Short mmCIF file of C-alpha atoms in Angstrom, two decimals:
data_model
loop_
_atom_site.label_atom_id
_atom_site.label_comp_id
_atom_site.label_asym_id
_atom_site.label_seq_id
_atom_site.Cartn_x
_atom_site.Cartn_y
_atom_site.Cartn_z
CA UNK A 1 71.17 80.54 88.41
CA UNK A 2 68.26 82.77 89.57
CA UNK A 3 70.22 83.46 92.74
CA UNK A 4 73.41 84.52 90.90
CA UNK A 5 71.41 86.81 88.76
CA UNK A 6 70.15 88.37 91.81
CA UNK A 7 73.59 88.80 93.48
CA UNK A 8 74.85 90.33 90.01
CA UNK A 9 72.23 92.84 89.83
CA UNK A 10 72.17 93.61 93.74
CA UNK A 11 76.05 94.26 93.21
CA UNK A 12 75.75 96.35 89.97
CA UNK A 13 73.10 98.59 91.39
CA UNK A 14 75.28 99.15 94.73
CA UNK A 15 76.69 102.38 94.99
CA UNK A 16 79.83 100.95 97.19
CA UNK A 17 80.60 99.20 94.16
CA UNK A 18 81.21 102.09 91.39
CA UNK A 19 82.62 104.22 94.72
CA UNK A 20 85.23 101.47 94.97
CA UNK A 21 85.55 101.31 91.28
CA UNK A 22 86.44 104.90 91.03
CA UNK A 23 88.72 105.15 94.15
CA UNK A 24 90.84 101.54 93.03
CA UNK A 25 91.26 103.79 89.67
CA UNK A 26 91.78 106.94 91.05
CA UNK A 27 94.98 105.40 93.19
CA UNK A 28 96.14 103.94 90.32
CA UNK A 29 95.89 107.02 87.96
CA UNK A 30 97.90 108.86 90.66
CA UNK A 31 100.91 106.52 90.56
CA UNK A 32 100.32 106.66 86.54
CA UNK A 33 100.94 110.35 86.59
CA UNK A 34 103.70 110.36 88.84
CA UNK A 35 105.42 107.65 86.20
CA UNK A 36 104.16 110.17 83.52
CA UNK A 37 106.40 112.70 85.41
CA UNK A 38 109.45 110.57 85.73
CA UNK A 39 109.13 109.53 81.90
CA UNK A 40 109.12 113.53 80.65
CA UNK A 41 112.59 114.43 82.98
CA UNK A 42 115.69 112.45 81.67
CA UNK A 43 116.04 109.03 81.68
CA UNK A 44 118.20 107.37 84.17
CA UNK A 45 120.50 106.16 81.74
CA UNK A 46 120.59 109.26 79.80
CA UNK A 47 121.47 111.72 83.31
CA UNK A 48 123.81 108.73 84.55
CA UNK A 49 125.37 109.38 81.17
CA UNK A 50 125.60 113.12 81.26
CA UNK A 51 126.75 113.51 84.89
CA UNK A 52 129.35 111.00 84.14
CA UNK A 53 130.30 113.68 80.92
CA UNK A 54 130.61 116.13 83.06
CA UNK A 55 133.01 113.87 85.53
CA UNK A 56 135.39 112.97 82.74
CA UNK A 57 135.05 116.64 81.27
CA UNK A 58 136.81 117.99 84.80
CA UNK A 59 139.19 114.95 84.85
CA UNK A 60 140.74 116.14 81.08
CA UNK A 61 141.01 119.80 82.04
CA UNK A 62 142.73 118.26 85.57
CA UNK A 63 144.94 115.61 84.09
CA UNK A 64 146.02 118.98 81.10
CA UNK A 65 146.88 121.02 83.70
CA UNK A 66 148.69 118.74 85.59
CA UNK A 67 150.70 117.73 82.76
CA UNK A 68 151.98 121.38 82.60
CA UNK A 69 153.67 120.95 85.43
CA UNK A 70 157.67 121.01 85.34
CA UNK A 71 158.00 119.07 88.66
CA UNK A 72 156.47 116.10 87.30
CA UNK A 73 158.63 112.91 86.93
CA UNK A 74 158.54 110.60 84.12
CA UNK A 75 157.05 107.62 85.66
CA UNK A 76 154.09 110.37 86.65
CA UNK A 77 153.75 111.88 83.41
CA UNK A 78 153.55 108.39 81.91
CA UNK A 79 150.77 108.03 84.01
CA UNK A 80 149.03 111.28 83.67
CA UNK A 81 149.15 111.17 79.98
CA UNK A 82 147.70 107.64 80.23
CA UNK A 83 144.91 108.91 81.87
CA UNK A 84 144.18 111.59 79.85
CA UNK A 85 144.11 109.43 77.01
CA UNK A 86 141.68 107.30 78.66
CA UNK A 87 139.72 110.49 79.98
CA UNK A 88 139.36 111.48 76.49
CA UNK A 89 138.06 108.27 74.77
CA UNK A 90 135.72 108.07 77.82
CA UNK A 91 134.27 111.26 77.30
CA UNK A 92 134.01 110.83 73.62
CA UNK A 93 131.92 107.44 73.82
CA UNK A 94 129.56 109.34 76.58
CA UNK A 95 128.95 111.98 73.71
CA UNK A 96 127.87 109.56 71.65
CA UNK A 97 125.70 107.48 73.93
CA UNK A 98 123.50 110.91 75.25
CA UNK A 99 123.13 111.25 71.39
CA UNK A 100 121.95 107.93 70.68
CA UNK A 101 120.09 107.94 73.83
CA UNK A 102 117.96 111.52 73.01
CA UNK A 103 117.63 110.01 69.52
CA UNK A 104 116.20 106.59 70.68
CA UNK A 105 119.28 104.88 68.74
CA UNK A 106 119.41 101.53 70.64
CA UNK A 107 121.36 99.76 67.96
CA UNK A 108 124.21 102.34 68.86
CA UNK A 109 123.55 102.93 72.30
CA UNK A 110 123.21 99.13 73.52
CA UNK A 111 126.90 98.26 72.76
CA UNK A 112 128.45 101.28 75.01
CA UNK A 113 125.73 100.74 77.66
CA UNK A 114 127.18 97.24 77.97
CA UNK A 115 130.94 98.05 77.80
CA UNK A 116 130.37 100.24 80.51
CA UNK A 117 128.16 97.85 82.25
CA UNK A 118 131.35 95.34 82.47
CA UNK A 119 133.33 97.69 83.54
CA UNK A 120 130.95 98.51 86.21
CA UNK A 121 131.14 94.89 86.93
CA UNK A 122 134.95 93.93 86.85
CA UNK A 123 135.51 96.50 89.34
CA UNK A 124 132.61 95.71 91.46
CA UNK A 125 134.28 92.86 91.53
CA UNK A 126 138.13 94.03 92.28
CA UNK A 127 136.35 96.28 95.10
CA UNK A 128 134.81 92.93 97.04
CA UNK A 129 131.80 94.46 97.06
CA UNK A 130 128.54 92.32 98.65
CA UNK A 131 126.55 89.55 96.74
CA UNK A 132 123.80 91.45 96.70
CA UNK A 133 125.24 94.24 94.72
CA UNK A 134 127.37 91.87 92.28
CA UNK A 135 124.18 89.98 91.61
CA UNK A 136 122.69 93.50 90.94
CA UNK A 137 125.45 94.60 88.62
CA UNK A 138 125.09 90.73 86.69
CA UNK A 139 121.33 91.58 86.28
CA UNK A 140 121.99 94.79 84.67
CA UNK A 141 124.51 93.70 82.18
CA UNK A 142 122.84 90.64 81.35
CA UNK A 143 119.31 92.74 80.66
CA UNK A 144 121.29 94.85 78.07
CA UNK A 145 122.65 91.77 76.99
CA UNK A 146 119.35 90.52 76.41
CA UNK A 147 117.67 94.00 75.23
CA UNK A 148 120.29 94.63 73.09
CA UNK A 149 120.01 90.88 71.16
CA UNK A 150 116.37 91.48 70.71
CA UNK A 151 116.50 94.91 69.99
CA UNK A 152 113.91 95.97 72.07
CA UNK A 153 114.19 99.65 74.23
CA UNK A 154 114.87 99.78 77.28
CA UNK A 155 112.07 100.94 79.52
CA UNK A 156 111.60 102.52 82.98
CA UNK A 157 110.54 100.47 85.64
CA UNK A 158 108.16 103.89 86.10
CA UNK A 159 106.59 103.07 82.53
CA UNK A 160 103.29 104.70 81.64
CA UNK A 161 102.99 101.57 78.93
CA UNK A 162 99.96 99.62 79.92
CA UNK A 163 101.39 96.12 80.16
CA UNK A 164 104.40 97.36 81.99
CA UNK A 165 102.34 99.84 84.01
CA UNK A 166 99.47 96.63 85.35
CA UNK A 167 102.86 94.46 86.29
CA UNK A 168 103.92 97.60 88.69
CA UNK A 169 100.48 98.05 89.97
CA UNK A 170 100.33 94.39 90.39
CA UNK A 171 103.10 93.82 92.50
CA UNK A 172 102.21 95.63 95.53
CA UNK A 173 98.80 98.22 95.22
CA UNK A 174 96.24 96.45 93.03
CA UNK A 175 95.97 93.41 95.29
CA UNK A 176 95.36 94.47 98.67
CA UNK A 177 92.71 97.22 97.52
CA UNK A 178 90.97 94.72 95.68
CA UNK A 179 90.86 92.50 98.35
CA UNK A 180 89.59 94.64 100.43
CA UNK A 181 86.90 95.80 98.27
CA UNK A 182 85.66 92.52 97.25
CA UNK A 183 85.27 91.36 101.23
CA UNK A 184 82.89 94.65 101.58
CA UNK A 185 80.80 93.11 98.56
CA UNK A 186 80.77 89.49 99.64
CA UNK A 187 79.87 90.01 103.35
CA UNK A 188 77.08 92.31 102.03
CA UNK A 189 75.32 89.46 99.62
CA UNK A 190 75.81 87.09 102.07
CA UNK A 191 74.89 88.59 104.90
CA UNK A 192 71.53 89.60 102.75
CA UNK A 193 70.87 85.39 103.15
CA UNK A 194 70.09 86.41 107.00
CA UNK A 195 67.27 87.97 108.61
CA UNK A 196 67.74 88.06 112.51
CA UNK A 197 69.98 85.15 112.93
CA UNK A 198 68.53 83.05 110.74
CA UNK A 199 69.43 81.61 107.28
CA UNK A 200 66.54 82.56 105.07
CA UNK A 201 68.08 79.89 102.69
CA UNK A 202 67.35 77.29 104.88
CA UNK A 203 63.65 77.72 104.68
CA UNK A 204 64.09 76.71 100.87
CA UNK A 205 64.48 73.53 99.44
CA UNK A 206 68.20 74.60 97.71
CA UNK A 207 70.19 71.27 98.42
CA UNK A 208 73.35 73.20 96.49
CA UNK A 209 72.28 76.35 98.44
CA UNK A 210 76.57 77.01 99.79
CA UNK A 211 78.02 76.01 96.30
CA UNK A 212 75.98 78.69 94.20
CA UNK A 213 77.09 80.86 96.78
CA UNK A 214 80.63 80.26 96.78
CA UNK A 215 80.07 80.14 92.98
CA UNK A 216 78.37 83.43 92.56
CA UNK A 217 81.19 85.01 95.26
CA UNK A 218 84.31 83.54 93.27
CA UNK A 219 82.60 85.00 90.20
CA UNK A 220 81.96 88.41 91.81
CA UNK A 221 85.14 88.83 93.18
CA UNK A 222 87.12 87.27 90.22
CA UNK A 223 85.46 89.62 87.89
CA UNK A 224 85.11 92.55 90.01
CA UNK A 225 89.50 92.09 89.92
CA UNK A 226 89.74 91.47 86.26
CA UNK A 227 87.44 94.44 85.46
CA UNK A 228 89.94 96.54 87.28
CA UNK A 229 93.40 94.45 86.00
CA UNK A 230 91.89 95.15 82.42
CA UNK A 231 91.20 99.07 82.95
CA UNK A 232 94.31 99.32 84.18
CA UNK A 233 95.59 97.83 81.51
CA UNK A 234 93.90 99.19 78.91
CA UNK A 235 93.51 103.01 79.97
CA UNK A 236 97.65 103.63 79.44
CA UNK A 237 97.62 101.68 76.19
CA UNK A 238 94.92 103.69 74.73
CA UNK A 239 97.15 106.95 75.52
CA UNK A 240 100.84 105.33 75.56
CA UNK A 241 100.75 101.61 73.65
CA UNK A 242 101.11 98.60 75.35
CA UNK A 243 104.38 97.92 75.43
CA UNK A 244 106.79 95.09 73.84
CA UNK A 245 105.10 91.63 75.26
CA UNK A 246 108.61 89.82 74.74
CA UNK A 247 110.54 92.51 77.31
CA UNK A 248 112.66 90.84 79.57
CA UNK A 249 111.26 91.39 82.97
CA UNK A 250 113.37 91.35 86.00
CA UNK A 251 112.46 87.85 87.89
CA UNK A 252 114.46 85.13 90.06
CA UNK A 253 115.90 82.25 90.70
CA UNK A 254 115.28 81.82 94.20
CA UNK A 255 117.23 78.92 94.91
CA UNK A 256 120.14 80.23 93.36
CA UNK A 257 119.40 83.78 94.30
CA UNK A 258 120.14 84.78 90.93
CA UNK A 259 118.29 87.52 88.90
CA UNK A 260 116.71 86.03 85.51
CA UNK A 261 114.41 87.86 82.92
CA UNK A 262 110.83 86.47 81.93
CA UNK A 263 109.19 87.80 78.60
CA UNK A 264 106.20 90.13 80.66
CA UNK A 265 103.91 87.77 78.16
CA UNK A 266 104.63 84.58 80.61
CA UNK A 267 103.71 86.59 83.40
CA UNK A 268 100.11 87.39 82.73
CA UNK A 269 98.11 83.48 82.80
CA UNK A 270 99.88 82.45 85.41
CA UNK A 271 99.29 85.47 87.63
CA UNK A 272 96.00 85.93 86.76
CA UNK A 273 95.57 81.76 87.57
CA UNK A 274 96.61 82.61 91.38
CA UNK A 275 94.08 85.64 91.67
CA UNK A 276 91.29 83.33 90.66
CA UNK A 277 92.53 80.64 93.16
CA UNK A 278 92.80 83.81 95.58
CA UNK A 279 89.26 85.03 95.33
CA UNK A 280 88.07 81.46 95.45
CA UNK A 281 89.81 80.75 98.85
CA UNK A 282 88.35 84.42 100.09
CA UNK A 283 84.77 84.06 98.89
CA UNK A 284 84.94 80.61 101.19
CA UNK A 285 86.25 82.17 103.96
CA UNK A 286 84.03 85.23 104.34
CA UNK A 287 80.95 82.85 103.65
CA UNK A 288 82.14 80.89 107.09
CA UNK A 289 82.40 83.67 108.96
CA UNK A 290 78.77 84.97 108.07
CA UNK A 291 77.35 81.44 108.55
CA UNK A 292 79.28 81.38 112.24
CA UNK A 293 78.56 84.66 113.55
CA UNK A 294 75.86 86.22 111.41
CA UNK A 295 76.56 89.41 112.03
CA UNK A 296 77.39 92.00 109.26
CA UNK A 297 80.15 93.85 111.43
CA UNK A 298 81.43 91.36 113.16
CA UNK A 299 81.88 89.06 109.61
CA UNK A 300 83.01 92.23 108.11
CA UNK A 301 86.07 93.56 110.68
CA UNK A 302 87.18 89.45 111.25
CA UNK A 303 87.25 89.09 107.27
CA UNK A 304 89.73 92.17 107.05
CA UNK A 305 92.10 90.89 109.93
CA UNK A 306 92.24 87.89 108.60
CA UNK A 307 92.46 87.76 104.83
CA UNK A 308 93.54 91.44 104.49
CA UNK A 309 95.96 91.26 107.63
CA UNK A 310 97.22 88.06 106.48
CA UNK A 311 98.47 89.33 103.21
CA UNK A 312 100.40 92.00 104.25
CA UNK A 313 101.43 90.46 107.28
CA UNK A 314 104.32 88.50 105.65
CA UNK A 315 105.26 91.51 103.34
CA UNK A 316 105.95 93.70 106.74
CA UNK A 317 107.28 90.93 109.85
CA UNK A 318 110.41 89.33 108.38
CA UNK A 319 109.81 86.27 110.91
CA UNK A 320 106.60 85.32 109.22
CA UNK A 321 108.18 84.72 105.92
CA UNK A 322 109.86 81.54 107.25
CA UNK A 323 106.20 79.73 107.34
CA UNK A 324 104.82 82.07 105.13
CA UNK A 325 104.80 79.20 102.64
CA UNK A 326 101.73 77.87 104.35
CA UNK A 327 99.57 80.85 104.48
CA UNK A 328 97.12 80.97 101.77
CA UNK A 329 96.98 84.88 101.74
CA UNK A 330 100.52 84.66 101.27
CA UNK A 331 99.49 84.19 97.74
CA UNK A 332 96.98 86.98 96.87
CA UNK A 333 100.21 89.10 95.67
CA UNK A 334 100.18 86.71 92.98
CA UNK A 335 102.93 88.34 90.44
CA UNK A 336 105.11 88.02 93.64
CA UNK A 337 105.36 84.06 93.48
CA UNK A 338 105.20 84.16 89.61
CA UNK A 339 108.53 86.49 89.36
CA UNK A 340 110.38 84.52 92.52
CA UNK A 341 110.11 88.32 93.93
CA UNK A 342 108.17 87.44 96.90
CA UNK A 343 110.21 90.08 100.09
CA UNK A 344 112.05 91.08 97.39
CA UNK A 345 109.95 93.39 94.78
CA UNK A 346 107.47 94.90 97.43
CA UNK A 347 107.25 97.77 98.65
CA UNK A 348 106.61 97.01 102.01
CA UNK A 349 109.91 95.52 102.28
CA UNK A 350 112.04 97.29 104.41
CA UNK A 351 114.73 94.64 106.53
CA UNK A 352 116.00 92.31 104.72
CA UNK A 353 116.24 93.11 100.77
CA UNK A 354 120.09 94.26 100.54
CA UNK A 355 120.88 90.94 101.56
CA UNK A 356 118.70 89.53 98.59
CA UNK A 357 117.45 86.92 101.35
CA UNK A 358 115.09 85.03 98.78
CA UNK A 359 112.08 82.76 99.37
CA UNK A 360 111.81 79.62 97.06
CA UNK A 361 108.85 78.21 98.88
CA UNK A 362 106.49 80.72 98.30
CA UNK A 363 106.44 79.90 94.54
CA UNK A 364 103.52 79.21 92.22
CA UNK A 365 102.92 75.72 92.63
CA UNK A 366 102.87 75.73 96.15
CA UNK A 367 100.59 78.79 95.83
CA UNK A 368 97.94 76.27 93.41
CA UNK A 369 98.47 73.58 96.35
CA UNK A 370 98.05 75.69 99.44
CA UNK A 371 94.88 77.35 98.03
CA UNK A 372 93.22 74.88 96.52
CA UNK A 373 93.81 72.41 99.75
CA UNK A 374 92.58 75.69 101.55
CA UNK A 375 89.34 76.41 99.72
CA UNK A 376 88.38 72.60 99.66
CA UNK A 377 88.85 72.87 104.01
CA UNK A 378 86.90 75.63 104.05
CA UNK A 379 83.94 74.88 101.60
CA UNK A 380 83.59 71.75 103.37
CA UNK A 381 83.69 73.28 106.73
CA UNK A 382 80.54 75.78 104.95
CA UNK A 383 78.74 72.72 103.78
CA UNK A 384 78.65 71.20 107.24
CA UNK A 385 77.47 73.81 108.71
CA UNK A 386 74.67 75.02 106.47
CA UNK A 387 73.86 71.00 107.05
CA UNK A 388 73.52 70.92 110.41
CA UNK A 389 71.43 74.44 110.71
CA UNK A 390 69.30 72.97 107.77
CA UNK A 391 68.17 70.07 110.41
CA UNK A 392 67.72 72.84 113.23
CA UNK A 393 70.88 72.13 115.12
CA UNK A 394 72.15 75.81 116.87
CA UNK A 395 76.18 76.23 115.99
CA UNK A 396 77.87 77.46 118.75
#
């Protein structure tokens, strides 16, 4: 307990720590302004809505002009007049759903959005277009669908809501800073256990010595996360609310490589479950490097190519994805398994996601398996070592 204490107020009074703090926060308030932006212009919907006005607008003044015209046969004008009749009604329900959509009238505006959603889809359809892009129109109906039953609004994926906002940040920019961040603060407790080679801990009877370490760097790293996860969270929903916790966020069925919706409430525990897994399986790792090589640097720049490069490594080489089941780090983007998004949702994407090639191995339980299994290795692999150097043995 007295050495977790220590490491606690070693960490707090380390300036790296607030300087990460602020920087994590900084990044994140920059992408919150940017969605701050997007939410004060039109909404999609709404300038999908007027530009398609202004479409059917030109095609009435076309098809009454055209009608004017003497040469026209009466098959033709059958048809023109059709379409003008159709041009008309269009234009008249788009009038209606920019007003309900600048007066936040969902209960008028869901039932157009979704007419026009299957008509988007029946000739997505006729036209043969891809899977990918069928599956895409499906997911968009069947959100309204689902929005429009629970009467919820529809929100921007750029949402400056806080719940909404921490699932963006989640998926692709918290993580991998974090990460990072926390192997700069474990390799410098740990490395503090060292004075010229040697493990001052050693010199102590601590039998438990490398489990209140791995303890007190799951802890750190754990909390340092959910300190950040919960300002992130919090900051926007001081300013902009929180956000509906039953909204249907966009997930999938990887198997089936169909999109399905998850209330963002059923996101949160299990995600945040992973992380702690995550951190546990990292605070083990960088511990084994500083026990085999002892060396600040040398732990430091090995930590970061292997726990850092590990986790993006899947999200950039297509090729690694086939195995990337087995990778623990695979897992440290933990909304990514939760949602059945993993290559899909990411940023970092950039080969294979019009295809809507999916992943249903890298899931959530084989994330709990393949970290768990890989902390366990690893802490055991710690143990024997700080063993062996405890009876003077050199590791080589």
């Amino acid at each position: 307990m007295q050495y977790f204490k220590l490491q606690i107020k070693r960490i707090l009074k380390s300036k790296f720590t607030w300087i990460s703090l602020i920087l994590i926060l900084s990044i994140c308030a920059y992408f919150l302004r940017i969605n701050y932006i997007v939410n004060n212009v039109d909404s999609h919907d709404l300038s999908q809505a007027k530009s398609n006005l202004i479409i059917q607008q030109h095609n009435i003044k076309y098809f009454g002009k055209a009608l004017k015209d003497s040469k026209l046969g009466t098959q033709e004008k059958k048809q023109m007049t059709g379409d003008l009749k159709e041009a008309k009604s269009t234009s008249k329900e788009l009038q209606t759903l920019i007003g309900a959509l600048k007066n936040n009238d969902w209960k008028t505006a869901y039932p157009i959005m979704i007419r026009q959603e299957k008509r988007n889809l029946a000739s997505a359809k006729k036209d043969n277009l891809d899977n990918a892009l069928l599956a895409m129109s499906k997911r968009d109906l069947r959100q309204l669908e689902i929005l429009a039953k629970l009467q919820i609004p529809k929100e921007n994926y750029e949402s400056i809501k806080g719940g909404f906002f921490v699932l963006q940040m989640m998926e692709t920019t918290i993580p991998p800073l974090v990460v990072l961040a926390v192997i700069f603060i474990l390799v410098k407790i740990y490395s503090a256990g060292f004075f010229e080679r040697m493990r001052l801990g050693n010199l102590l009877p601590q039998k438990k010595l490398t489990l209140t370490e791995f303890y007190t760097g799951t802890t750190i790293g754990f909390g340092y996360f959910l300190l950040i996860f919960f300002l992130i969270f919090l900051l926007p929903s001081i300013f902009f609310g929180t956000g509906n916790f039953n909204y249907p966020i966009t997930a999938m069925n990887p198997q089936a490589k169909e999109y399905i919706f998850i209330p963002m409430f059923r996101l949160f525990l299990p995600t945040l479950f992973l992380e702690l897994l995550s951190f546990a399986f990292i605070a083990a790792v960088v511990l084994l490097i500083i026990q085999l090589f002892k060396r600040r640097l040398v732990a430091l720049l090995l930590s970061v190519f292997l726990l850092v490069g590990g986790m993006v490594l899947p999200q950039f080489v297509i090729g690694v994805r086939s195995f990337a089941q087995y990778l623990p780090m695979s897992y440290f983007f933990a909304l990514q398994p939760v949602e059945g998004m993993f290559g899909i949702s990411n940023a970092y994407t950039f080969a294979d996601e019009n295809q809507l090639v999916t992943y249903p191995q890298v899931n959530f339980r084989n994330g709990v398996i393949v970290l768990v299994i890989g902390t366990i290795v690893i802490l055991l692999l710690n143990c024997l070592i700080a063993k062996s150097t405890q009876k003077g043995r050199k590791i080589k």
